[in-house]
């Protein structure tokens, strides 16, 4: 997918452009030293590789060929087949040991033929014999009797419960778990064959994580494709497996994570969690199945369910979601729009970064000239090559002024109609000196628009180069402990606002340049302490993966933060390998490939911590840097929609609850040619693309909570 490095001629041309854009060899050398200090060796090399050598970003790769890993997985699977070993059908060869106080009650739902039940129980017997867990086995037979009960009566120490129809399953499950006082209950199915060590891994996970009430296994097909890594409800209220059909060997599925729910393929539950939900019969009133009902009850109780990738089950065939009276009840709820669990669990909030630099301020008057706003640069941009889309002319809202409340309300309505769940305002604070504060202050004071928001502290220096470094400094940052306290107190009125966006009840705050904080963990501790003292409980802290954060391998834990936020094009730009027509001889910037950049970003694996995916509609900062701009070629509403769809898909599979968030960079970065707001060329096309993508993944496009 990624092109080979550019030829020497292009390397020299890029080097010439970099030096020219940097202000000459001496200035460029100083700039490199500053980058080394602020971004580290990896960050510096990542930029050299990208801007000079024309290679993909450091730390960003295309999806590799995983044929070898997949073959290794399939060869390691231990499966039982009656076709290969007819003795599997001999009930006499199955004999589970007697257990006075079994640790686990294993409930096997048998829907299929006798052969499948025999294969599943044989695999279970072998694994229990080799493992450390003690278990009581109960088989729940669903559907018409076909000789399975008689066959099971010959199996040593296996109890049997019957359910003539799906409507009777819940009561049968309750009777099954009442057969044994085991601390844990393993729910599985006759389509699944447990693999060595799986039950012990599920138990160890729950014993090591007291806050979790259930752990679900990694279920795969014999060809190495994934069946389940947890489950979630879709917008119609159906409980669906997460990651079904993906390659089970992908690194993302080798890491544990919290999941909304689990199916009955292979999930271990604490017995007390089932009891606290009233059992299967009480929980299944409006569900598709007893498992669905129990999972809905656990979701309502905000109970924690985790995916344990070390626990492996092999699935012989995929089963359709059962239909009947229970699913009909849920269908009626869906028709009425009342399936609250499906609405909540399937929701993904898409937030857009919001630039407030569309009104004059005293400082910009002094630095750039009277009346300067972001529009000043936008209107001056000129094309640098044939078919270069510049300048960008705003459509619906014109060259607006953010001091006008009607403009802010119109923006919110456009965003809401597109399915966005809120704005993330850049917050400019320099040791007590705020810039561009008026729009957000008026939003707070007026209560309008009634649209969710959060803030991102843009903690970089303001410079004439728009690079955040200390060259041509206009106003700089400082990072004392007193600054941290004063900054939080400045945030506090915003954090208290009922419109402020929260994650698990905690106000979310972003920090743009985490690498610039000399003591980020101290800052995080200070802000959390002050939040508790202010009665907020806690903060949810996320840092932006600005510049080459991803290449440096930074993680939230090392800073005392909760999550990171992808921020394209930072750290993921793929140089454009072709040529453009009639390139201006004065152009010293860089050209990038939009679609390949999107592919590189989406190829990132789940890192084992909350990483909010980011997308960008386009990028072209010619308005700010006419001859030294960075231009991403190939951006269209369709390409953007595909990228956003991929980010939403990732979020659906790897995020849970309030952490299901995607960021769009940006709502209104007109100076960077990067905006969802309508322009004269595309009109509402980017907003429409946003709405379509969100509608495919959430229950409520165009609504927010």
mmCIF file of C-alpha atoms in Angstrom, residues 186-388:
data_model
loop_
_atom_site.group_PDB
_atom_site.id
_atom_site.type_symbol
_atom_site.label_atom_id
_atom_site.label_comp_id
_atom_site.label_asym_id
_atom_site.label_seq_id
_atom_site.Cartn_x
_atom_site.Cartn_y
_atom_site.Cartn_z
ATOM 1 C CA UNK A 186 -19.618 -20.491 32.513
ATOM 2 C CA UNK A 187 -22.187 -20.074 29.765
ATOM 3 C CA UNK A 188 -21.294 -21.750 26.504
ATOM 4 C CA UNK A 189 -22.881 -23.543 23.573
ATOM 5 C CA UNK A 190 -22.625 -26.823 21.726
ATOM 6 C CA UNK A 191 -21.206 -24.948 18.724
ATOM 7 C CA UNK A 192 -18.136 -24.017 20.801
ATOM 8 C CA UNK A 193 -15.221 -26.216 21.800
ATOM 9 C CA UNK A 194 -13.115 -24.973 24.680
ATOM 10 C CA UNK A 195 -9.352 -24.840 24.159
ATOM 11 C CA UNK A 196 -6.661 -25.824 26.697
ATOM 12 C CA UNK A 197 -6.255 -23.296 29.510
ATOM 13 C CA UNK A 198 -9.285 -21.228 28.515
ATOM 14 C CA UNK A 199 -11.380 -21.805 31.636
ATOM 15 C CA UNK A 200 -8.416 -21.179 33.929
ATOM 16 C CA UNK A 201 -7.689 -17.928 32.052
ATOM 17 C CA UNK A 202 -11.277 -16.719 32.441
ATOM 18 C CA UNK A 203 -11.230 -17.488 36.165
ATOM 19 C CA UNK A 204 -7.843 -15.820 36.653
ATOM 20 C CA UNK A 205 -9.094 -12.708 34.928
ATOM 21 C CA UNK A 206 -12.088 -12.323 37.248
ATOM 22 C CA UNK A 207 -10.045 -13.161 40.328
ATOM 23 C CA UNK A 208 -7.485 -10.543 39.308
ATOM 24 C CA UNK A 209 -10.063 -7.861 38.533
ATOM 25 C CA UNK A 210 -12.614 -7.655 41.358
ATOM 26 C CA UNK A 211 -14.550 -4.846 39.631
ATOM 27 C CA UNK A 212 -15.431 -7.103 36.681
ATOM 28 C CA UNK A 213 -18.504 -9.344 36.893
ATOM 29 C CA UNK A 214 -17.882 -11.275 33.678
ATOM 30 C CA UNK A 215 -15.060 -12.235 31.346
ATOM 31 C CA UNK A 216 -15.693 -13.402 27.805
ATOM 32 C CA UNK A 217 -13.446 -15.585 25.713
ATOM 33 C CA UNK A 218 -11.971 -15.081 22.273
ATOM 34 C CA UNK A 219 -14.019 -17.243 19.921
ATOM 35 C CA UNK A 220 -12.641 -18.183 16.504
ATOM 36 C CA UNK A 221 -13.526 -20.330 13.521
ATOM 37 C CA UNK A 222 -11.277 -23.182 12.451
ATOM 38 C CA UNK A 223 -9.932 -20.991 9.618
ATOM 39 C CA UNK A 224 -8.654 -18.373 12.090
ATOM 40 C CA UNK A 225 -11.385 -15.813 11.542
ATOM 41 C CA UNK A 226 -12.806 -14.136 14.613
ATOM 42 C CA UNK A 227 -16.277 -14.981 15.876
ATOM 43 C CA UNK A 228 -16.412 -12.847 19.009
ATOM 44 C CA UNK A 229 -14.317 -10.594 21.200
ATOM 45 C CA UNK A 230 -17.246 -9.321 23.233
ATOM 46 C CA UNK A 231 -20.625 -8.114 22.028
ATOM 47 C CA UNK A 232 -22.745 -4.990 21.719
ATOM 48 C CA UNK A 233 -26.276 -4.123 20.685
ATOM 49 C CA UNK A 234 -26.868 -2.701 17.256
ATOM 50 C CA UNK A 235 -29.287 0.139 16.609
ATOM 51 C CA UNK A 236 -32.146 -2.378 16.119
ATOM 52 C CA UNK A 237 -31.540 -3.907 19.542
ATOM 53 C CA UNK A 238 -29.830 -7.112 18.417
ATOM 54 C CA UNK A 239 -26.864 -8.387 20.433
ATOM 55 C CA UNK A 240 -24.028 -8.682 17.925
ATOM 56 C CA UNK A 241 -20.506 -10.045 18.227
ATOM 57 C CA UNK A 242 -17.660 -7.528 18.099
ATOM 58 C CA UNK A 243 -15.087 -8.154 15.396
ATOM 59 C CA UNK A 244 -16.932 -11.008 13.716
ATOM 60 C CA UNK A 245 -15.146 -11.950 10.501
ATOM 61 C CA UNK A 246 -11.911 -10.116 11.342
ATOM 62 C CA UNK A 247 -8.552 -11.864 11.431
ATOM 63 C CA UNK A 248 -8.276 -13.313 14.938
ATOM 64 C CA UNK A 249 -4.487 -12.901 14.861
ATOM 65 C CA UNK A 250 -4.628 -9.109 14.528
ATOM 66 C CA UNK A 251 -2.705 -7.523 17.431
ATOM 67 C CA UNK A 252 -5.824 -5.599 18.458
ATOM 68 C CA UNK A 253 -7.467 -8.863 19.493
ATOM 69 C CA UNK A 254 -4.510 -9.965 21.599
ATOM 70 C CA UNK A 255 -5.203 -7.288 24.218
ATOM 71 C CA UNK A 256 -7.829 -7.281 26.921
ATOM 72 C CA UNK A 257 -10.393 -4.520 27.117
ATOM 73 C CA UNK A 258 -13.755 -3.633 28.584
ATOM 74 C CA UNK A 259 -16.733 -4.636 26.423
ATOM 75 C CA UNK A 260 -20.434 -3.698 26.581
ATOM 76 C CA UNK A 261 -21.657 -7.302 26.679
ATOM 77 C CA UNK A 262 -20.963 -10.901 25.702
ATOM 78 C CA UNK A 263 -22.958 -13.548 23.916
ATOM 79 C CA UNK A 264 -23.533 -17.068 25.179
ATOM 80 C CA UNK A 265 -20.687 -18.528 23.128
ATOM 81 C CA UNK A 266 -18.240 -18.427 26.018
ATOM 82 C CA UNK A 267 -18.602 -16.097 29.001
ATOM 83 C CA UNK A 268 -17.739 -16.621 32.660
ATOM 84 C CA UNK A 269 -19.907 -14.750 35.192
ATOM 85 C CA UNK A 270 -19.840 -14.272 38.916
ATOM 86 C CA UNK A 271 -22.807 -16.098 40.388
ATOM 87 C CA UNK A 272 -23.720 -13.128 42.567
ATOM 88 C CA UNK A 273 -23.996 -10.900 39.477
ATOM 89 C CA UNK A 274 -26.657 -13.204 38.049
ATOM 90 C CA UNK A 275 -28.474 -13.281 41.374
ATOM 91 C CA UNK A 276 -28.345 -9.487 41.713
ATOM 92 C CA UNK A 277 -30.042 -9.237 38.312
ATOM 93 C CA UNK A 278 -32.894 -11.451 39.481
ATOM 94 C CA UNK A 279 -31.783 -14.438 37.444
ATOM 95 C CA UNK A 280 -32.384 -15.100 33.768
ATOM 96 C CA UNK A 281 -36.174 -15.250 33.955
ATOM 97 C CA UNK A 282 -36.544 -11.809 35.519
ATOM 98 C CA UNK A 283 -33.912 -10.218 33.258
ATOM 99 C CA UNK A 284 -35.350 -11.612 30.027
ATOM 100 C CA UNK A 285 -38.671 -9.804 29.881
ATOM 101 C CA UNK A 286 -38.045 -7.867 26.660
ATOM 102 C CA UNK A 287 -34.899 -9.522 25.346
ATOM 103 C CA UNK A 288 -34.056 -11.671 22.356
ATOM 104 C CA UNK A 289 -32.683 -14.432 24.575
ATOM 105 C CA UNK A 290 -31.841 -15.130 28.233
ATOM 106 C CA UNK A 291 -28.231 -14.082 27.604
ATOM 107 C CA UNK A 292 -29.398 -10.858 25.983
ATOM 108 C CA UNK A 293 -31.656 -10.166 28.948
ATOM 109 C CA UNK A 294 -28.908 -10.752 31.485
ATOM 110 C CA UNK A 295 -26.495 -8.545 29.555
ATOM 111 C CA UNK A 296 -29.087 -5.771 29.431
ATOM 112 C CA UNK A 297 -29.497 -6.001 33.200
ATOM 113 C CA UNK A 298 -25.731 -5.840 33.736
ATOM 114 C CA UNK A 299 -25.493 -2.839 31.385
ATOM 115 C CA UNK A 300 -28.210 -1.023 33.334
ATOM 116 C CA UNK A 301 -26.302 -1.719 36.547
ATOM 117 C CA UNK A 302 -23.111 -0.357 34.916
ATOM 118 C CA UNK A 303 -21.314 -3.614 35.613
ATOM 119 C CA UNK A 304 -17.914 -4.231 34.078
ATOM 120 C CA UNK A 305 -17.448 -7.002 31.510
ATOM 121 C CA UNK A 306 -13.999 -7.724 30.089
ATOM 122 C CA UNK A 307 -12.613 -9.534 27.070
ATOM 123 C CA UNK A 308 -9.927 -12.111 27.893
ATOM 124 C CA UNK A 309 -7.925 -12.957 24.745
ATOM 125 C CA UNK A 310 -5.959 -15.763 26.424
ATOM 126 C CA UNK A 311 -9.168 -17.781 26.733
ATOM 127 C CA UNK A 312 -9.830 -19.409 23.369
ATOM 128 C CA UNK A 313 -12.900 -21.267 22.096
ATOM 129 C CA UNK A 314 -13.358 -22.745 18.618
ATOM 130 C CA UNK A 315 -16.760 -22.337 16.983
ATOM 131 C CA UNK A 316 -17.841 -24.981 14.495
ATOM 132 C CA UNK A 317 -20.647 -22.976 12.899
ATOM 133 C CA UNK A 318 -22.339 -19.605 13.268
ATOM 134 C CA UNK A 319 -25.932 -19.559 14.437
ATOM 135 C CA UNK A 320 -28.574 -17.018 13.542
ATOM 136 C CA UNK A 321 -30.135 -14.931 16.304
ATOM 137 C CA UNK A 322 -33.129 -16.917 17.584
ATOM 138 C CA UNK A 323 -36.553 -15.493 16.893
ATOM 139 C CA UNK A 324 -39.805 -15.911 18.742
ATOM 140 C CA UNK A 325 -41.928 -14.209 21.385
ATOM 141 C CA UNK A 326 -38.965 -12.675 23.198
ATOM 142 C CA UNK A 327 -37.401 -11.071 20.139
ATOM 143 C CA UNK A 328 -40.851 -9.903 19.031
ATOM 144 C CA UNK A 329 -41.147 -7.987 22.300
ATOM 145 C CA UNK A 330 -37.856 -6.251 21.618
ATOM 146 C CA UNK A 331 -38.960 -5.524 18.061
ATOM 147 C CA UNK A 332 -41.981 -3.690 19.423
ATOM 148 C CA UNK A 333 -39.695 -1.633 21.646
ATOM 149 C CA UNK A 334 -37.512 -0.778 18.672
ATOM 150 C CA UNK A 335 -40.557 0.350 16.702
ATOM 151 C CA UNK A 336 -41.463 2.675 19.546
ATOM 152 C CA UNK A 337 -37.897 3.930 19.839
ATOM 153 C CA UNK A 338 -37.865 2.756 23.433
ATOM 154 C CA UNK A 339 -34.975 0.280 23.388
ATOM 155 C CA UNK A 340 -32.875 2.437 25.667
ATOM 156 C CA UNK A 341 -30.121 -0.137 26.135
ATOM 157 C CA UNK A 342 -29.563 -0.447 22.394
ATOM 158 C CA UNK A 343 -29.591 3.333 22.049
ATOM 159 C CA UNK A 344 -27.088 3.855 24.851
ATOM 160 C CA UNK A 345 -24.759 0.980 24.063
ATOM 161 C CA UNK A 346 -24.566 1.611 20.317
ATOM 162 C CA UNK A 347 -24.066 5.362 20.644
ATOM 163 C CA UNK A 348 -20.794 6.844 19.404
ATOM 164 C CA UNK A 349 -20.219 10.532 20.030
ATOM 165 C CA UNK A 350 -18.481 12.367 17.209
ATOM 166 C CA UNK A 351 -16.930 15.642 18.370
ATOM 167 C CA UNK A 352 -15.339 18.329 16.212
ATOM 168 C CA UNK A 353 -12.429 20.579 17.163
ATOM 169 C CA UNK A 354 -13.527 24.210 17.103
ATOM 170 C CA UNK A 355 -11.289 27.215 16.436
ATOM 171 C CA UNK A 356 -12.554 30.477 18.019
ATOM 172 C CA UNK A 357 -10.309 32.829 15.985
ATOM 173 C CA UNK A 358 -13.075 34.495 13.980
ATOM 174 C CA UNK A 359 -13.363 37.802 15.759
ATOM 175 C CA UNK A 360 -10.836 40.605 16.297
ATOM 176 C CA UNK A 361 -8.856 40.821 19.546
ATOM 177 C CA UNK A 362 -6.382 43.402 20.783
ATOM 178 C CA UNK A 363 -3.397 41.043 20.656
ATOM 179 C CA UNK A 364 -3.972 40.053 17.030
ATOM 180 C CA UNK A 365 -4.399 43.712 16.134
ATOM 181 C CA UNK A 366 -0.927 44.357 17.576
ATOM 182 C CA UNK A 367 0.734 41.285 16.057
ATOM 183 C CA UNK A 368 -0.894 41.072 12.631
ATOM 184 C CA UNK A 369 -2.624 44.386 11.996
ATOM 185 C CA UNK A 370 -5.930 46.035 12.827
ATOM 186 C CA UNK A 371 -8.970 43.796 12.408
ATOM 187 C CA UNK A 372 -7.048 40.556 11.873
ATOM 188 C CA UNK A 373 -9.034 37.305 12.161
ATOM 189 C CA UNK A 374 -8.614 33.867 10.606
ATOM 190 C CA UNK A 375 -10.560 35.177 7.609
ATOM 191 C CA UNK A 376 -7.748 37.626 6.827
ATOM 192 C CA UNK A 377 -5.489 34.793 5.680
ATOM 193 C CA UNK A 378 -8.262 32.699 4.134
ATOM 194 C CA UNK A 379 -9.266 35.410 1.685
ATOM 195 C CA UNK A 380 -5.659 35.915 0.477
ATOM 196 C CA UNK A 381 -4.838 32.309 -0.454
ATOM 197 C CA UNK A 382 -3.903 31.542 -4.074
ATOM 198 C CA UNK A 383 -3.516 28.225 -5.956
ATOM 199 C CA UNK A 384 0.011 26.778 -6.164
ATOM 200 C CA UNK A 385 -0.649 24.356 -9.037
ATOM 201 C CA UNK A 386 -3.293 23.458 -11.591
ATOM 202 C CA UNK A 387 -6.633 22.449 -10.024
ATOM 203 C CA UNK A 388 -5.363 23.433 -6.577
#
